Amino acid sequence: MKNAVYSVKLLFRACPAAVLLLWVFTVLLLILSPLYSLVDRELFDMVQEGLGGSVDRGRILRIVGLYFGYNLAVFVLAKGKEALNTYGQARTGALVQEKLVRGLESYSYEVFEDNTFYDHIQTISREAGKGGILSLSLDLAAFAGVAAATVSLCLLLQPLGWGAVALSVLCCVPGFLHQASFGKKNWEFNTSRVPLQRKCSYYFSLLCSREAFGENRVFGTRKLFWGRYEQLYGEYYRELRRFNGRNCWKGVLMAILHAVGTVSVILYAYYRAVLGEISLGEAVLYAGVSQSIYNNIQNAVYMAGSISGSVSGVRCLLDCLREGEKKTGRNAGGNTGVSVQDKAVKGGFCREKTFGGMDVPGHACVGEDLPRSARQEQALLPGVLIRLQGVAYAYPGTGRRVLEGLNLEIREGEKLAVVGENGSGKTTLIKLVNGLLVATKGQILINGRPPGPESKSCVSYLPERTYFQNSMKVKELIAFFADFYRDFHIEKAKQMLANLRISEDAQLKTLSKGTKEKVQLIMVMSRQAQLYILDEPIAGVDPAARDYILRTIISNY
């Protein structure tokens, strides 16, 4: 209930008029269907009278006007709904993205080490991108419209008898419920058989790929692989046949039940018309209404499935937004607390410009607007870039400390290589210094400051893995870094690329793993930073380039 109230507040805060009109248009589009059946009755009553020799031209014009008015109303409502939906999704999406980013700012980097949390954030981000909140509200409005239209259709059919109403409704409900349950069971069946399907695909590739074909001919393994593939595929086919056999006869019975019910109502209506108990127009009305009831119940079942599938994702998104507002001190009614710009000034760094709507810090304004303790640390530690005092760290849930009681000082102009076995804590130490992890114990200062946005402007960091988008070209990457970092030297980057014979027009996805690592290292080393932190900078680089990179680092930095 809290999420429902919150989502309504969110939608009305984004675009109240558009949301209201969307709901109204959605409901009106669905409840107009009974009116079309009434116009049909008027038309066929006129036809019946015309067969008797009397034709009213005014009545003809009235019926034509009703058809035209109905179709025009449907067209206007549909186009209006489409335009309002586009506008509403844009406004709502912008508000949700803004709130989501503010909420994520309240989390420390440490929680992202948990894969479950990261997957949860990815799910929420996808849900925010596809506009699930507004879509779910429209589905609910459509469901209400379908329910209202179905009730009105049943009332139109009631003069034919409550038995006709019961047949029209009850005979089609089981079939749709079976379709919905079959769709779910089919998805569950295919999902549970994914490992078996992958095994089949693997053995198929061992049989049919060009490389495997030659090897099978040399080693005589084709018969072995074919037997295994045939066995696995036969197992999957037998399970699929049993599954379809169990559900097929149910679907046939439900279809027969629906056909018997609907056809019985239609035949009964025309039988009454032949007897003269009702007019031809009324018989056509009842036949159309019976079919419309079928269509509406079908839509209602599918909408219920769509709503059920959307609720969990939207609930996660709303929970995240509400939790973010609690953490940041904001509520649905408006923003409170310190603004981003105020935080930037009070935090002691110069905000240079924005990139893609994100605040990008420039060089640290050392000594300006710093807390007293930080200024004292700077005064006591002249020239010290990194200071670690009693630092310890244990990954959440493990209890084992990777680092314990670590003390370290690195001054300007010094070069330090950290070596050790795998799992000894080298990358963990680098992540702690860069603020990607939070120390369990102890103090870390970068240029007299704790790791954070203020320290990142004076640190150039090379992570242990590449993080660039493969669709980018090298020259686009240079422009990206130049826009993002004020201290980036474009000419230095181009010179290093030329020395390593890497084309600026090359697309990253066409480069080898080692060349990508060279490009990433060049981007990092082309900054005029106070501190360079490199995690395995030459691990994937060939020996010739390794000597050049080491000479460059030693002689120029």
XYZ file of C-alpha atoms in Angstrom:
557
model
C 0.000 0.000 0.000
C 2.872 2.364 0.802
C 4.407 1.692 -2.605
C 1.065 2.356 -4.323
C 0.687 5.730 -2.587
C 4.309 6.599 -3.274
C 4.036 5.709 -6.983
C 0.923 7.895 -7.364
C 2.730 10.809 -5.673
C 5.713 10.251 -7.941
C 3.594 10.241 -11.121
C 1.642 13.328 -10.111
C 4.835 15.135 -9.222
C 6.309 14.373 -12.671
C 3.310 15.298 -14.865
C -0.090 15.371 -13.097
C -2.240 16.499 -16.050
C -0.699 13.995 -18.472
C -1.127 11.099 -16.043
C -4.783 11.933 -15.377
C -5.554 12.246 -19.080
C -3.719 8.988 -19.798
C -5.824 7.122 -17.265
C -9.041 8.657 -18.620
C -8.143 7.938 -22.262
C -7.183 4.342 -21.428
C -10.505 3.653 -19.702
C -12.574 5.431 -22.385
C -10.952 3.440 -25.201
C -12.075 0.217 -23.548
C -15.601 1.155 -22.507
C -16.474 2.458 -25.988
C -16.851 -1.103 -27.318
C -20.509 -1.505 -26.144
C -21.429 1.674 -28.061
C -20.290 0.097 -31.330
C -22.646 -2.837 -30.744
C -25.529 -0.416 -30.149
C -24.832 1.328 -33.471
C -24.803 -2.090 -35.168
C -28.257 -2.798 -33.725
C -29.571 0.513 -35.067
C -28.174 -0.277 -38.523
C -29.694 -3.751 -38.800
C -33.047 -2.594 -37.428
C -33.098 -0.019 -40.229
C -32.193 -2.739 -42.773
C -35.055 -4.897 -41.527
C -37.483 -2.002 -41.846
C -36.124 -1.225 -45.312
C -36.915 -4.738 -46.429
C -40.506 -3.978 -45.476
C -40.536 -0.980 -47.833
C -39.996 2.005 -45.480
C -36.665 3.849 -45.479
C -35.961 6.928 -43.322
C -33.157 9.010 -44.875
C -32.684 10.987 -41.669
C -32.148 7.750 -39.801
C -29.524 6.690 -42.351
C -27.645 9.958 -41.859
C -27.868 9.528 -38.087
C -26.356 6.030 -38.261
C -23.578 7.199 -40.586
C -22.861 10.051 -38.175
C -22.741 7.625 -35.238
C -20.236 5.359 -37.030
C -18.121 8.349 -38.023
C -18.253 9.826 -34.521
C -17.318 6.513 -32.915
C -14.312 5.929 -35.182
C -13.187 9.547 -34.859
C -13.377 9.333 -31.049
C -11.358 6.102 -31.030
C -8.741 7.636 -33.352
C -8.392 10.823 -31.286
C -8.209 8.921 -27.999
C -5.620 6.460 -29.352
C -3.375 9.181 -30.781
C -3.801 11.335 -27.698
C -2.878 8.398 -25.476
C 0.209 7.677 -27.586
C 1.443 11.291 -27.372
C 0.699 11.597 -23.659
C 2.405 8.287 -22.963
C 5.584 9.444 -24.720
C 5.570 12.725 -22.780
C 4.716 11.055 -19.466
C 7.412 8.393 -19.842
C 10.024 11.077 -20.544
C 9.052 13.210 -17.535
C 8.599 10.275 -15.172
C 11.805 8.602 -16.379
C 13.838 11.770 -15.780
C 12.482 12.121 -12.240
C 13.035 8.440 -11.428
C 16.594 8.480 -12.806
C 17.406 11.580 -10.771
C 16.058 10.024 -7.570
C 17.805 6.723 -8.319
C 21.189 8.388 -8.774
C 20.755 10.364 -5.564
C 19.821 7.193 -3.735
C 22.855 5.310 -5.049
C 25.124 8.157 -3.940
C 24.266 7.233 -0.350
C 25.831 3.755 -0.688
C 29.527 3.175 -0.072
C 31.598 1.405 -2.705
C 31.991 -1.540 -0.362
C 28.453 -2.811 -0.863
C 29.064 -3.189 -4.600
C 31.540 -5.976 -3.851
C 28.479 -8.114 -3.127
C 27.402 -9.618 -6.470
C 23.819 -9.992 -5.236
C 23.607 -6.272 -4.514
C 25.133 -5.412 -7.887
C 22.616 -7.642 -9.714
C 19.838 -6.008 -7.686
C 20.995 -2.540 -8.781
C 21.169 -3.664 -12.417
C 17.590 -4.947 -12.227
C 16.430 -1.649 -10.743
C 18.297 0.331 -13.403
C 16.651 -1.670 -16.202
C 13.245 -1.186 -14.611
C 13.836 2.572 -14.377
C 14.908 2.670 -18.027
C 11.814 0.961 -19.398
C 9.371 3.174 -17.471
C 7.671 0.435 -15.474
C 5.926 2.726 -12.978
C 3.800 4.579 -15.530
C 3.261 1.426 -17.618
C 2.012 -0.479 -14.573
C -0.413 2.321 -13.678
C -1.755 2.262 -17.259
C -2.144 -1.529 -17.115
C -4.149 -1.164 -13.913
C -6.308 1.547 -15.496
C -6.813 -0.663 -18.564
C -7.788 -3.598 -16.351
C -10.380 -1.404 -14.638
C -11.652 -0.267 -18.051
C -11.933 -3.850 -19.277
C -13.831 -4.838 -16.138
C -16.264 -1.910 -16.580
C -16.732 -2.717 -20.279
C -17.374 -6.403 -19.510
C -20.036 -5.512 -16.927
C -21.775 -3.159 -19.385
C -21.685 -5.846 -22.104
C -23.237 -8.375 -19.734
C -26.024 -5.883 -18.990
C -26.626 -5.438 -22.748
C -26.832 -9.224 -23.156
C -29.125 -9.703 -20.141
C -32.429 -9.227 -22.084
C -31.565 -12.434 -23.914
C -31.484 -14.189 -20.537
C -29.058 -14.750 -17.685
C -28.287 -18.161 -19.155
C -26.840 -16.500 -22.246
C -24.713 -14.229 -20.027
C -23.449 -17.208 -18.019
C -22.580 -19.189 -21.161
C -20.706 -16.236 -22.697
C -18.653 -15.667 -19.559
C -18.102 -19.090 -18.039
C -17.327 -21.003 -21.234
C -14.333 -18.840 -22.170
C -12.770 -18.259 -18.733
C -11.307 -21.794 -18.307
C -9.666 -21.644 -21.738
C -7.882 -18.356 -21.025
C -6.783 -19.507 -17.598
C -5.378 -22.650 -19.210
C -3.504 -20.546 -21.781
C -2.015 -18.383 -19.045
C -0.962 -21.373 -16.941
C 0.397 -23.183 -20.016
C 2.556 -20.152 -20.870
C 4.030 -20.176 -17.368
C 4.575 -23.950 -17.405
C 6.176 -23.719 -20.854
C 8.588 -21.044 -19.629
C 9.440 -23.110 -16.544
C 9.974 -26.218 -18.686
C 12.309 -24.463 -21.134
C 14.204 -22.757 -18.306
C 14.756 -26.029 -16.463
C 16.045 -27.654 -19.670
C 18.625 -24.965 -20.477
C 21.592 -27.125 -19.303
C 20.367 -29.988 -21.511
C 19.943 -27.628 -24.487
C 23.463 -26.279 -23.977
C 24.888 -29.783 -23.933
C 23.088 -30.524 -27.204
C 24.462 -27.319 -28.750
C 27.967 -28.167 -27.528
C 27.960 -31.631 -29.078
C 26.411 -30.233 -32.256
C 29.324 -27.789 -32.537
C 31.757 -30.690 -32.002
C 30.135 -32.395 -34.970
C 29.577 -29.539 -37.416
C 32.160 -26.805 -36.896
C 34.968 -26.626 -39.454
C 37.759 -27.182 -36.941
C 35.955 -30.070 -35.208
C 35.158 -31.756 -38.536
C 38.841 -32.089 -39.366
C 39.758 -33.293 -35.894
C 36.951 -35.876 -35.919
C 38.236 -37.240 -39.210
C 41.799 -37.498 -37.882
C 40.992 -38.974 -34.465
C 37.866 -40.914 -35.417
C 35.688 -39.266 -32.743
C 32.704 -38.322 -34.891
C 30.793 -41.513 -34.099
C 31.319 -41.006 -30.351
C 30.111 -37.394 -30.443
C 27.175 -38.267 -32.693
C 26.030 -40.998 -30.300
C 26.191 -38.641 -27.339
C 24.355 -35.896 -29.236
C 21.656 -38.331 -30.354
C 21.206 -39.543 -26.778
C 20.894 -36.028 -25.322
C 18.610 -34.776 -28.087
C 16.422 -37.861 -27.761
C 16.121 -37.266 -24.022
C 15.087 -33.640 -24.590
C 12.612 -34.591 -27.340
C 10.962 -37.261 -25.159
C 10.521 -34.809 -22.285
C 9.120 -32.165 -24.649
C 6.664 -34.655 -26.160
C 5.434 -35.703 -22.702
C 5.018 -32.077 -21.659
C 3.056 -31.114 -24.778
C 0.979 -34.295 -24.587
C -0.128 -33.487 -21.050
C -1.242 -29.988 -21.968
C -2.507 -30.371 -25.548
C -5.699 -32.275 -24.774
C -6.610 -29.748 -22.085
C -6.324 -26.939 -24.632
C -8.513 -28.828 -27.122
C -11.229 -29.412 -24.515
C -11.197 -25.759 -23.462
C -11.467 -24.605 -27.097
C -14.449 -26.925 -27.703
C -16.120 -25.671 -24.522
C -15.725 -22.040 -25.610
C -16.955 -22.737 -29.147
C -20.045 -24.540 -27.873
C -20.914 -21.737 -25.449
C -20.439 -18.825 -27.857
C -22.109 -20.548 -30.815
C -25.069 -21.551 -28.625
C -25.663 -17.918 -27.611
C -25.437 -16.694 -31.216
C -27.773 -19.410 -32.533
C -30.249 -18.727 -29.750
C -30.278 -15.001 -30.573
C -30.949 -15.591 -34.290
C -33.558 -18.252 -33.451
C -35.468 -15.673 -31.389
C -35.196 -13.234 -34.313
C -36.657 -15.810 -36.708
C -39.556 -16.338 -34.328
C -40.128 -12.586 -34.318
C -39.528 -12.243 -30.549
C -36.640 -9.824 -31.125
C -35.571 -7.696 -34.079
C -32.722 -8.503 -36.446
C -30.713 -5.622 -34.996
C -31.088 -7.017 -31.481
C -29.919 -10.451 -32.665
C -26.834 -8.881 -34.245
C -26.292 -6.882 -31.039
C -26.382 -10.000 -28.855
C -24.072 -11.938 -31.191
C -21.533 -9.078 -31.209
C -21.786 -8.590 -27.451
C -21.140 -12.294 -26.823
C -17.972 -12.099 -28.932
C -16.924 -8.826 -27.260
C -17.244 -10.459 -23.835
C -14.851 -13.160 -25.051
C -12.347 -10.529 -26.261
C -12.577 -8.540 -23.029
C -12.027 -11.556 -20.810
C -9.050 -12.517 -22.975
C -7.615 -9.008 -22.541
C -8.263 -9.112 -18.797
C -6.401 -12.420 -18.372
C -3.425 -11.177 -20.388
C -3.387 -7.865 -18.495
C -3.430 -9.723 -15.185
C -0.376 -11.680 -16.332
C 1.388 -8.516 -17.464
C 0.605 -6.769 -14.175
C 1.799 -9.758 -12.179
C 5.078 -9.804 -14.112
C 5.661 -6.058 -13.673
C 4.788 -5.739 -9.996
C 7.985 -7.298 -8.590
C 10.330 -5.120 -10.664
C 8.394 -1.938 -9.937
C 8.238 -2.825 -6.236
C 12.048 -3.190 -6.121
C 12.451 0.168 -7.877
C 10.025 1.950 -5.548
C 11.654 0.408 -2.459
C 15.036 1.623 -3.682
C 13.725 5.153 -4.345
C 12.048 5.360 -0.942
C 15.150 4.024 0.804
C 17.286 6.523 -1.089
C 15.045 9.394 0.035
C 15.362 8.249 3.646
C 19.156 8.115 3.365
C 19.498 11.483 1.630
C 16.858 13.279 3.693
C 14.462 13.850 0.777
C 10.786 13.067 0.503
C 8.302 12.827 -2.343
C 7.118 16.364 -1.739
C 10.421 18.056 -2.508
C 14.173 18.167 -1.971
C 15.625 19.123 1.364
C 19.120 19.268 2.773
C 22.373 20.312 1.128
C 22.530 20.583 -2.665
C 25.190 18.917 -4.788
C 26.887 22.238 -5.404
C 26.954 23.071 -1.681
C 28.472 19.668 -0.962
C 31.131 20.303 -3.605
C 32.161 23.634 -2.023
C 32.038 22.341 1.559
C 33.919 19.188 0.553
C 36.810 21.304 -0.712
C 37.065 20.602 -4.439
C 36.538 22.794 -7.481
C 33.706 21.678 -9.724
C 34.961 22.443 -13.218
C 32.097 21.414 -15.504
C 29.476 18.768 -16.070
C 29.727 15.680 -18.262
C 26.483 13.925 -19.251
C 24.633 15.576 -16.373
C 27.231 14.375 -13.819
C 29.295 16.752 -11.695
C 32.973 16.323 -12.489
C 35.521 17.590 -9.959
C 38.563 19.457 -11.158
C 41.876 19.734 -9.269
C 41.621 19.529 -5.527
C 41.615 22.955 -3.930
C 44.190 21.962 -1.333
C 43.683 23.768 1.919
C 40.435 25.514 0.920
C 37.283 24.907 2.949
C 38.840 21.833 4.572
C 37.869 20.664 8.038
C 40.366 21.677 10.729
C 41.620 18.114 11.191
C 42.458 17.791 7.485
C 44.299 21.119 7.441
C 46.303 20.033 10.487
C 47.217 16.756 8.754
C 48.434 18.685 5.719
C 50.555 20.980 7.871
C 52.108 18.028 9.701
C 52.764 16.015 6.508
C 54.286 18.305 3.869
C 54.942 16.489 0.582
C 53.232 13.262 1.713
C 50.877 11.986 -1.005
C 49.763 8.753 0.660
C 49.655 7.933 4.347
C 48.265 4.691 5.767
C 48.183 4.224 9.511
C 47.068 0.971 11.156
C 44.973 -0.018 8.116
C 43.102 -3.346 8.212
C 40.533 -4.805 5.864
C 38.353 -7.935 5.753
C 35.897 -8.686 2.954
C 32.276 -8.784 4.209
C 31.133 -12.218 5.298
C 34.602 -13.820 5.295
C 35.992 -12.786 8.688
C 39.552 -13.199 7.333
C 41.536 -9.979 7.228
C 43.387 -9.475 3.951
C 45.356 -6.569 5.420
C 46.270 -6.038 9.059
C 48.115 -3.173 10.775
C 49.469 -1.660 7.552
C 51.524 1.566 7.876
C 52.846 3.314 4.784
C 53.984 6.770 3.595
C 54.688 7.780 -0.017
C 56.086 11.252 -0.705
C 56.230 13.339 -3.864
C 58.728 12.033 -6.412
C 58.883 8.534 -4.915
C 58.133 5.359 -6.879
C 56.914 2.236 -5.105
C 56.315 -1.278 -6.474
C 54.026 -3.544 -4.456
C 54.768 -7.235 -5.078
C 53.348 -10.395 -3.575
C 51.624 -13.687 -4.212
C 48.085 -13.963 -5.552
C 45.574 -13.132 -2.835
C 48.099 -11.253 -0.707
C 46.067 -8.016 -0.885
C 47.778 -5.939 -3.588
C 44.586 -5.025 -5.489
C 42.700 -4.634 -2.205
C 45.271 -2.067 -1.060
C 44.909 -0.144 -4.337
C 41.099 -0.160 -4.049
C 41.341 1.142 -0.472
C 43.603 4.012 -1.551
C 41.215 4.887 -4.400
C 38.128 4.821 -2.167
C 36.600 1.797 -3.890
C 36.672 -0.063 -0.571
C 36.348 1.243 2.976
C 38.971 0.163 5.499
C 37.738 -1.978 8.376
C 40.203 -0.226 10.670
C 42.794 2.533 10.490
C 43.244 5.802 8.591
C 43.987 6.518 4.916
C 44.939 10.010 3.677
C 45.528 11.038 0.072
C 47.247 14.410 -0.126
C 45.995 15.081 3.389
C 42.422 14.002 2.690
C 40.425 10.801 3.154
C 39.743 8.954 -0.144
C 36.728 10.489 -1.855
C 35.681 12.900 -4.615
C 38.239 15.468 -3.398
C 41.188 13.085 -3.766
C 40.241 11.669 -7.166
C 41.173 14.862 -9.011
C 44.852 14.422 -8.095
C 44.991 10.624 -8.632
C 45.310 8.866 -11.993
C 44.260 5.243 -11.467
C 44.737 2.220 -13.745
C 42.500 -0.695 -12.632
C 43.403 -4.330 -13.179
C 40.823 -4.759 -15.964
C 39.731 -2.704 -18.968
C 36.502 -0.759 -18.628
C 36.113 1.004 -21.989
C 33.172 0.433 -24.313
C 34.173 -1.690 -27.296
C 32.084 0.457 -29.644
C 34.362 3.490 -29.081
C 37.288 4.457 -31.278
C 40.649 5.431 -29.789
C 40.221 9.069 -30.859
C 36.772 9.143 -29.198
C 38.405 7.833 -26.039
C 40.941 10.675 -26.139
C 38.112 13.215 -26.471
C 36.268 11.517 -23.600
C 39.267 11.772 -21.253
C 39.998 15.348 -22.342
C 36.422 16.341 -21.535
C 36.379 14.480 -18.243
C 39.803 15.414 -16.808
C 41.134 18.950 -16.817
C 44.741 17.763 -16.524
C 44.618 15.419 -19.545
C 47.258 16.146 -22.243
C 45.958 15.258 -25.695
C 49.318 15.665 -27.449
C 51.069 13.392 -24.980
C 48.448 10.691 -25.562
C 48.775 10.979 -29.347
C 52.586 10.800 -29.125
C 52.509 7.653 -26.993
C 49.973 6.036 -29.333
C 52.211 6.800 -32.300
C 55.280 5.369 -30.521
C 53.393 2.127 -29.870
C 51.969 2.096 -33.440
C 48.313 2.252 -32.375
C 45.957 4.005 -34.812
C 43.632 6.670 -33.445
C 40.911 5.497 -35.870
C 40.986 1.937 -34.549
C 37.847 0.665 -32.855
C 38.445 -0.920 -29.452
C 36.574 -4.114 -30.298
C 39.052 -4.757 -33.144
C 42.097 -4.514 -30.839
C 43.719 -7.415 -29.033
C 43.604 -7.708 -25.255
C 47.200 -6.511 -24.924
C 46.632 -3.504 -27.208
C 43.533 -2.503 -25.238
C 45.643 -2.549 -22.072
C 48.233 -0.353 -23.798
C 45.515 2.153 -24.752
C 44.155 2.221 -21.212
C 47.630 2.747 -19.769
C 48.285 5.592 -22.233
C 45.044 7.301 -21.202
C 46.004 7.068 -17.541
C 49.606 8.214 -18.035
C 48.571 11.189 -20.211
C 47.175 13.007 -17.205
C 49.294 15.518 -15.301
C 48.298 14.069 -11.941
C 50.097 14.299 -8.607
C 49.787 10.581 -7.986
C 49.692 7.610 -10.374
C 48.380 4.268 -9.105
C 48.830 1.403 -11.565
C 47.479 -2.102 -10.955
C 49.506 -4.588 -13.061
C 50.259 -2.029 -15.813
C 52.325 -4.372 -18.035
C 50.672 -7.737 -17.332
C 49.280 -8.236 -20.848
C 51.865 -6.199 -22.772
C 54.460 -7.714 -25.107
C 58.155 -7.479 -24.050
C 59.106 -4.777 -26.586
C 56.293 -2.458 -25.515
C 56.974 -3.343 -21.854
C 60.484 -1.850 -22.030
C 59.135 1.342 -23.630
C 56.404 1.716 -20.990
C 58.794 1.124 -18.096
C 61.299 3.653 -19.485
C 58.495 6.185 -19.949
C 57.227 5.724 -16.392
C 60.690 5.890 -14.812
C 61.972 8.869 -16.825
C 58.885 11.101 -16.970
C 56.887 10.507 -13.791
